[in-house]
Short mmCIF file of C-alpha atoms and ligand atoms in Angstrom, two decimals:
data_model
loop_
_atom_site.label_atom_id
_atom_site.label_comp_id
_atom_site.label_asym_id
_atom_site.label_seq_id
_atom_site.Cartn_x
_atom_site.Cartn_y
_atom_site.Cartn_z
CA MET A 1315 23.18 -4.13 -32.57
CA PRO A 1316 24.49 -3.50 -29.04
CA THR A 1317 25.15 -6.32 -26.62
CA VAL A 1318 23.26 -6.58 -23.31
CA ALA A 1319 26.21 -4.94 -21.52
CA GLU A 1320 26.47 -2.11 -24.08
CA ALA A 1321 22.72 -1.45 -24.08
CA LEU A 1322 22.70 -1.23 -20.28
CA ALA A 1323 25.72 1.08 -20.17
CA ALA A 1324 24.17 3.45 -22.73
CA ALA A 1325 20.78 3.45 -20.95
CA GLN A 1326 22.43 4.16 -17.62
CA LEU A 1327 23.93 7.35 -19.10
CA THR A 1328 20.52 8.43 -20.43
CA LEU A 1329 18.84 7.86 -17.05
CA THR A 1330 20.97 10.18 -14.93
CA GLY A 1331 17.77 11.93 -13.76
CA SER A 1332 16.79 8.77 -11.85
CA ASP A 1333 18.12 7.91 -8.38
CA THR A 1334 18.68 4.35 -9.59
CA PRO A 1335 19.77 4.52 -13.27
CA ARG A 1336 21.45 1.10 -13.40
CA LEU A 1337 18.57 -0.70 -11.69
CA ASP A 1338 16.01 1.05 -13.90
CA ALA A 1339 17.93 0.08 -17.04
CA GLU A 1340 18.19 -3.55 -15.89
CA LEU A 1341 14.49 -3.80 -14.99
CA LEU A 1342 13.46 -2.35 -18.35
CA LEU A 1343 15.76 -4.67 -20.29
CA CYS A 1344 14.50 -7.66 -18.27
CA HIS A 1345 10.99 -6.65 -19.28
CA VAL A 1346 11.91 -6.41 -22.99
CA LEU A 1347 13.78 -9.73 -23.02
CA ASP A 1348 11.43 -11.50 -20.58
CA LYS A 1349 14.43 -12.57 -18.46
CA ASN A 1350 15.55 -11.88 -14.90
CA ARG A 1351 18.52 -9.80 -13.74
CA ALA A 1352 20.68 -12.88 -13.12
CA TRP A 1353 20.26 -13.72 -16.81
CA LEU A 1354 21.52 -10.24 -17.80
CA ARG A 1355 24.66 -10.78 -15.75
CA THR A 1356 25.18 -14.25 -17.22
CA TRP A 1357 24.85 -13.16 -20.87
CA PRO A 1358 26.43 -9.69 -21.18
CA GLU A 1359 27.77 -10.50 -24.69
CA ARG A 1360 24.41 -11.51 -26.16
CA ALA A 1361 23.46 -9.05 -28.94
CA LEU A 1362 19.99 -7.51 -28.93
CA THR A 1363 17.82 -7.93 -32.02
CA ALA A 1364 16.72 -4.77 -33.85
CA ASP A 1365 13.21 -5.13 -32.36
CA GLU A 1366 14.52 -5.58 -28.82
CA GLN A 1367 16.79 -2.59 -29.21
CA ALA A 1368 13.95 -0.39 -30.52
CA THR A 1369 11.56 -1.43 -27.72
CA PHE A 1370 14.23 -0.91 -25.07
CA ALA A 1371 15.17 2.53 -26.46
CA GLU A 1372 11.54 3.62 -26.34
CA LEU A 1373 11.12 2.50 -22.71
CA VAL A 1374 14.36 4.20 -21.68
CA ALA A 1375 13.18 7.43 -23.32
CA ARG A 1376 9.86 7.28 -21.44
CA ARG A 1377 11.69 6.55 -18.19
CA ALA A 1378 14.02 9.51 -18.86
CA ALA A 1379 10.88 11.66 -19.28
CA GLY A 1380 9.73 10.64 -15.80
CA THR A 1381 7.38 7.66 -16.16
CA PRO A 1382 7.97 5.28 -13.21
CA VAL A 1383 9.53 1.90 -14.06
CA ALA A 1384 6.54 0.05 -12.61
CA TYR A 1385 4.17 1.73 -15.09
CA LEU A 1386 6.51 0.84 -17.96
CA THR A 1387 6.81 -2.82 -16.99
CA GLY A 1388 3.24 -3.00 -15.60
CA HIS A 1389 4.25 -4.75 -12.41
CA CYS A 1390 5.91 -4.25 -9.06
CA GLY A 1391 7.04 -6.51 -6.21
CA PHE A 1392 5.49 -6.00 -2.76
CA TRP A 1393 5.91 -8.37 0.18
CA SER A 1394 5.94 -11.84 -1.41
CA LEU A 1395 3.59 -10.75 -4.18
CA GLU A 1396 4.09 -9.71 -7.78
CA LEU A 1397 1.47 -7.02 -8.41
CA ARG A 1398 0.16 -5.60 -11.63
CA VAL A 1399 0.03 -1.80 -11.48
CA THR A 1400 -1.50 0.70 -13.89
CA PRO A 1401 -1.73 4.50 -13.77
CA ALA A 1402 -5.08 3.93 -11.95
CA THR A 1403 -3.18 2.72 -8.88
CA LEU A 1404 -0.44 4.05 -6.66
CA ILE A 1405 2.79 2.07 -7.06
CA PRO A 1406 3.23 0.12 -3.78
CA ARG A 1407 6.20 1.39 -1.70
CA PRO A 1408 8.43 -0.72 0.55
CA ASP A 1409 7.47 1.70 3.41
CA THR A 1410 4.02 0.13 3.39
CA GLU A 1411 5.49 -3.26 4.31
CA THR A 1412 5.95 -1.80 7.81
CA LEU A 1413 2.16 -1.62 8.06
CA VAL A 1414 1.83 -5.25 6.94
CA GLU A 1415 4.41 -6.34 9.54
CA TRP A 1416 2.56 -4.55 12.33
CA ALA A 1417 -0.79 -6.01 11.21
CA LEU A 1418 0.73 -9.52 11.26
CA GLU A 1419 2.00 -8.95 14.82
CA LEU A 1420 -1.56 -8.10 15.87
CA ILE A 1421 -3.29 -10.97 14.05
CA PRO A 1422 -2.55 -14.39 15.63
CA ALA A 1423 -1.32 -16.91 13.02
CA ASP A 1424 -4.46 -19.04 13.21
CA ALA A 1425 -6.96 -16.19 13.73
CA ALA A 1426 -10.11 -15.95 11.63
CA TRP A 1427 -10.47 -12.19 11.92
CA SER A 1428 -12.38 -9.95 9.65
CA ILE A 1429 -10.18 -7.13 8.37
CA ALA A 1430 -10.80 -4.06 6.21
CA ASP A 1431 -8.25 -2.35 3.94
CA LEU A 1432 -9.64 1.02 2.89
CA GLY A 1433 -8.38 2.60 -0.33
CA THR A 1434 -6.68 -0.61 -1.38
CA GLY A 1435 -5.31 0.64 -4.75
CA SER A 1436 -3.43 -2.28 -6.31
CA GLY A 1437 -4.53 -4.45 -3.36
CA ALA A 1438 -1.01 -4.57 -1.88
CA ILE A 1439 -1.88 -4.49 1.84
CA ALA A 1440 -5.03 -6.63 1.65
CA LEU A 1441 -3.35 -9.30 -0.46
CA ALA A 1442 -0.19 -9.45 1.67
CA ILE A 1443 -2.26 -9.89 4.85
CA GLY A 1444 -4.60 -12.31 3.09
CA ARG A 1445 -1.68 -14.48 1.97
CA GLU A 1446 -0.09 -14.55 5.45
CA ARG A 1447 -3.36 -15.12 7.34
CA PRO A 1448 -5.40 -17.55 5.20
CA ARG A 1449 -8.15 -17.98 7.81
CA CYS A 1450 -8.90 -14.25 7.91
CA ARG A 1451 -11.42 -12.60 5.63
CA ILE A 1452 -10.40 -9.27 4.22
CA VAL A 1453 -12.61 -6.63 2.66
CA ALA A 1454 -10.68 -4.30 0.35
CA THR A 1455 -12.39 -1.11 -0.78
CA ASP A 1456 -11.56 1.68 -3.17
CA ALA A 1457 -13.42 4.71 -4.51
CA SER A 1458 -11.83 4.04 -7.91
CA ALA A 1459 -13.50 1.24 -9.89
CA ASP A 1460 -10.42 1.12 -12.14
CA ALA A 1461 -8.09 0.57 -9.17
CA LEU A 1462 -10.43 -2.08 -7.76
CA ALA A 1463 -10.34 -3.99 -11.06
CA VAL A 1464 -6.52 -4.05 -10.85
CA ALA A 1465 -6.67 -5.22 -7.21
CA GLN A 1466 -9.09 -7.99 -8.15
CA GLU A 1467 -6.80 -9.11 -10.97
CA ASN A 1468 -3.90 -9.15 -8.49
CA ALA A 1469 -5.86 -11.44 -6.17
CA THR A 1470 -6.31 -13.86 -9.06
CA LEU A 1471 -2.69 -13.60 -10.26
CA ASN A 1472 -1.36 -14.24 -6.75
CA GLN A 1473 -4.00 -16.87 -5.93
CA VAL A 1474 -5.17 -15.09 -2.80
CA ASN A 1475 -8.77 -16.16 -2.25
CA ASN A 1476 -9.76 -14.58 1.06
CA VAL A 1477 -10.05 -10.96 -0.07
CA ALA A 1478 -13.39 -9.50 -1.19
CA PHE A 1479 -13.43 -6.25 -3.18
CA ARG A 1480 -16.02 -3.51 -2.75
CA HIS A 1481 -16.40 -0.22 -4.55
CA GLY A 1482 -16.87 2.94 -2.50
CA ALA A 1483 -15.16 5.68 -0.51
CA TRP A 1484 -13.73 4.93 2.94
CA PHE A 1485 -16.40 3.49 5.28
CA THR A 1486 -19.30 3.64 2.80
CA PRO A 1487 -18.93 -0.03 1.74
CA LEU A 1488 -18.70 -1.14 5.41
CA ALA A 1489 -22.14 0.11 6.48
CA GLY A 1490 -23.29 -1.68 9.62
CA GLU A 1491 -20.12 -3.80 9.93
CA ARG A 1492 -17.33 -4.07 12.46
CA HIS A 1493 -13.90 -5.48 11.60
CA HIS A 1494 -11.22 -6.58 14.06
CA LEU A 1495 -8.61 -4.57 12.23
CA ILE A 1496 -8.89 -1.61 9.87
CA VAL A 1497 -5.82 -0.66 7.85
CA SER A 1498 -5.23 2.04 5.27
CA ASN A 1499 -2.54 3.75 3.25
CA PRO A 1500 -4.60 6.85 2.44
CA PRO A 1501 -3.47 9.90 0.48
CA TYR A 1502 -1.50 12.12 2.88
CA ILE A 1503 0.61 14.61 0.95
CA ALA A 1504 -0.32 18.29 1.46
CA GLU A 1505 -1.94 19.68 -1.69
CA HIS A 1506 0.80 22.27 -2.33
CA ASP A 1507 3.75 20.04 -1.41
CA PRO A 1508 6.41 20.43 -4.14
CA HIS A 1509 7.12 16.66 -3.76
CA LEU A 1510 3.88 16.05 -5.74
CA ALA A 1511 5.54 17.28 -8.95
CA GLY A 1512 7.83 14.23 -8.88
CA LEU A 1513 4.79 11.97 -8.46
CA ARG A 1514 2.82 13.42 -11.38
CA HIS A 1515 2.35 10.06 -13.11
CA GLU A 1516 0.50 8.53 -10.15
CA PRO A 1517 -3.19 9.24 -9.37
CA ARG A 1518 -3.50 12.51 -7.47
CA SER A 1519 -6.50 11.11 -5.55
CA ALA A 1520 -4.20 8.43 -4.07
CA LEU A 1521 -1.54 10.94 -3.00
CA SER A 1522 -2.90 14.24 -1.78
CA ALA A 1523 -5.55 15.13 0.82
CA GLY A 1524 -6.22 18.75 1.72
CA PRO A 1525 -4.03 21.65 2.81
CA ASP A 1526 -2.06 19.67 5.44
CA GLY A 1527 -2.48 16.24 3.83
CA LEU A 1528 -4.47 14.99 6.83
CA ASP A 1529 -8.06 15.32 5.53
CA ASP A 1530 -8.55 11.60 4.87
CA ILE A 1531 -6.60 10.53 7.96
CA ARG A 1532 -8.93 12.70 10.11
CA LEU A 1533 -11.94 11.06 8.47
CA LEU A 1534 -10.56 7.55 9.05
CA ILE A 1535 -9.71 8.21 12.72
CA ALA A 1536 -13.15 9.73 13.38
CA GLY A 1537 -15.05 6.99 11.57
CA ALA A 1538 -13.21 3.81 12.55
CA PRO A 1539 -14.70 3.49 16.06
CA HIS A 1540 -18.09 2.83 14.41
CA HIS A 1541 -16.56 -0.12 12.55
CA LEU A 1542 -14.28 -1.68 15.19
CA PRO A 1543 -15.08 -3.99 18.10
CA PRO A 1544 -13.84 -2.77 21.49
CA ASP A 1545 -10.45 -4.43 21.16
CA GLY A 1546 -10.09 -3.71 17.43
CA TRP A 1547 -7.17 -1.78 15.97
CA LEU A 1548 -6.75 0.97 13.40
CA LEU A 1549 -3.37 1.24 11.59
CA LEU A 1550 -2.64 4.11 9.21
CA GLU A 1551 0.26 5.04 6.97
CA HIS A 1552 1.22 8.74 6.93
CA GLY A 1553 3.97 11.13 5.86
CA TRP A 1554 7.43 11.10 7.46
CA ASP A 1555 6.64 14.32 9.38
CA GLN A 1556 3.01 13.56 10.38
CA GLY A 1557 3.59 11.08 13.23
CA ALA A 1558 3.00 13.56 16.06
CA ALA A 1559 -0.13 15.00 14.39
CA VAL A 1560 -1.61 11.55 13.77
CA ARG A 1561 -0.89 10.36 17.33
CA GLU A 1562 -2.51 13.54 18.63
CA LEU A 1563 -5.63 12.90 16.53
CA LEU A 1564 -5.83 9.28 17.73
CA GLN A 1565 -5.43 10.33 21.36
CA ARG A 1566 -7.99 13.11 21.05
CA HIS A 1567 -10.51 10.54 19.76
CA GLY A 1568 -9.80 8.29 22.74
CA TYR A 1569 -7.82 5.53 21.05
CA ARG A 1570 -5.73 3.42 23.42
CA GLN A 1571 -2.14 2.16 23.06
CA VAL A 1572 -1.41 4.88 20.49
CA GLN A 1573 1.99 4.31 18.92
CA THR A 1574 4.05 4.83 15.77
CA ARG A 1575 6.37 2.55 13.78
CA ARG A 1576 9.28 3.67 11.60
CA ASP A 1577 9.85 2.59 8.00
CA GLY A 1578 13.07 1.09 6.62
CA ALA A 1579 14.53 4.58 6.16
CA GLY A 1580 13.94 5.37 9.87
CA HIS A 1581 11.01 7.76 9.30
CA GLU A 1582 7.85 7.68 11.40
CA ARG A 1583 5.49 6.08 8.91
CA ILE A 1584 2.66 4.04 10.50
CA SER A 1585 0.57 5.05 13.52
CA GLY A 1586 -2.23 3.19 15.17
CA GLY A 1587 -4.25 2.58 18.24
CA GLN A 1588 -6.90 0.41 19.78
CA CYS A 1589 -10.55 1.37 19.54
CA PRO A 1590 -11.73 3.94 22.08
CA LEU A 1591 -14.17 2.35 24.55
CA ILE A 1592 -16.13 5.32 25.77
CA THR A 1593 -14.68 8.76 25.22
CA ALA A 1594 -15.40 11.84 27.32
CA ALA A 1595 -17.79 12.92 24.59
CA GLY A 1596 -19.76 9.71 25.18
CA HIS A 1597 -18.95 7.97 21.94
CA GLY A 1598 -16.46 5.30 21.07
CA CYS A 1599 -17.17 1.89 19.69
CA GLY A 1600 -20.84 2.49 20.40
CA TYR A 1601 -20.73 0.03 23.30
CA THR A 1602 -21.35 0.61 26.94
CA TRP A 1603 -19.09 -1.19 29.41
CA ALA A 1604 -21.84 -3.74 29.99
CA THR A 1605 -22.02 -4.81 26.37
CA SER A 1606 -18.50 -4.05 25.24
CA ARG A 1607 -17.40 -7.64 25.80
CA ASP A 1608 -20.36 -9.11 23.95
CA ALA A 1609 -18.67 -10.34 20.82
CA ALA A 1610 -21.98 -11.59 19.47
CA GLY A 1611 -22.98 -7.97 19.07
CA TRP A 1612 -20.66 -7.46 16.12
CA LYS A 1613 -22.09 -7.67 12.71
CA GLN A 1614 -19.66 -9.67 10.60
CA PRO A 1615 -19.33 -8.82 6.91
CA GLY A 1616 -21.52 -10.93 4.65
N1 LIG B 949 4.68 7.48 0.32
C1 LIG B 949 4.28 8.09 -0.91
C2 LIG B 949 5.23 9.20 -1.28
O1 LIG B 949 5.41 10.12 -0.54
C3 LIG B 949 2.86 8.62 -0.83
C4 LIG B 949 1.88 7.54 -0.56
C5 LIG B 949 0.55 8.08 -0.11
O2 LIG B 949 0.22 9.25 -0.28
N2 LIG B 949 -0.21 7.25 0.48
O3 LIG B 949 5.86 9.11 -2.29
#
């Protein structure tokens, strides 16, 4: 049977189609052996058993055929969380941590805000914010009951107790409520984008939204003012080339302080703004100036 070092070297050669063949091989072998990567480096001469070798070979073959590592191991790190992921959920990306960072800049450390994460998937954003802001109450929604079950399991696994999960599309589960902050990583890839072929193992409903990819973002920008208090914020993730379009949509709807943050790779990735007060068209948060400061007028989630 091959040693740890030999098994990794052979797998690395099989995984040349991946951008990260060595890392993929290490993560898969860690999963098979139930050890961490430091252990692999400490014990390169340890021989695999026949069972370990067979299981590893099967995972490497599936990875070579395109299945993402996170679906093969069933988990993925995001922020300080270890999240379970299944093919019902998008695999959380490090880009999305930029959204969490921005949210945490907006939410004071001791705030008891009510926050909504729409299309939560594995629960990544809601659970990261929930962990960092224990006094806040977060509502996480998803149109997929299967994704919501995974998110709920992730709350339990990570012992985050201030996130409530609700089934339904976008604002449907928030009827009659306002939340200080609304966040979302919606689908945003254009429906004919060739990039989708490389993402074929992930749920299409979590990735793609209409001819220009902006269908769900338009819906979120139009709907959020009905669910935000006057000083509430909306933060949205979008594609690397959609920053200008999303800022334009936010401005056209009357959002204030419209701005964009870049992800770790330097791409425009998260845009947001503060709730419109009263727009030229006469709508906004649904408040007039006289009542816009009346916090008691918000309906908090139950
Ligand atoms: N950032 C992901 C990708 O392009 C897509 C995530 C999404 O659509 N929300 O691979």
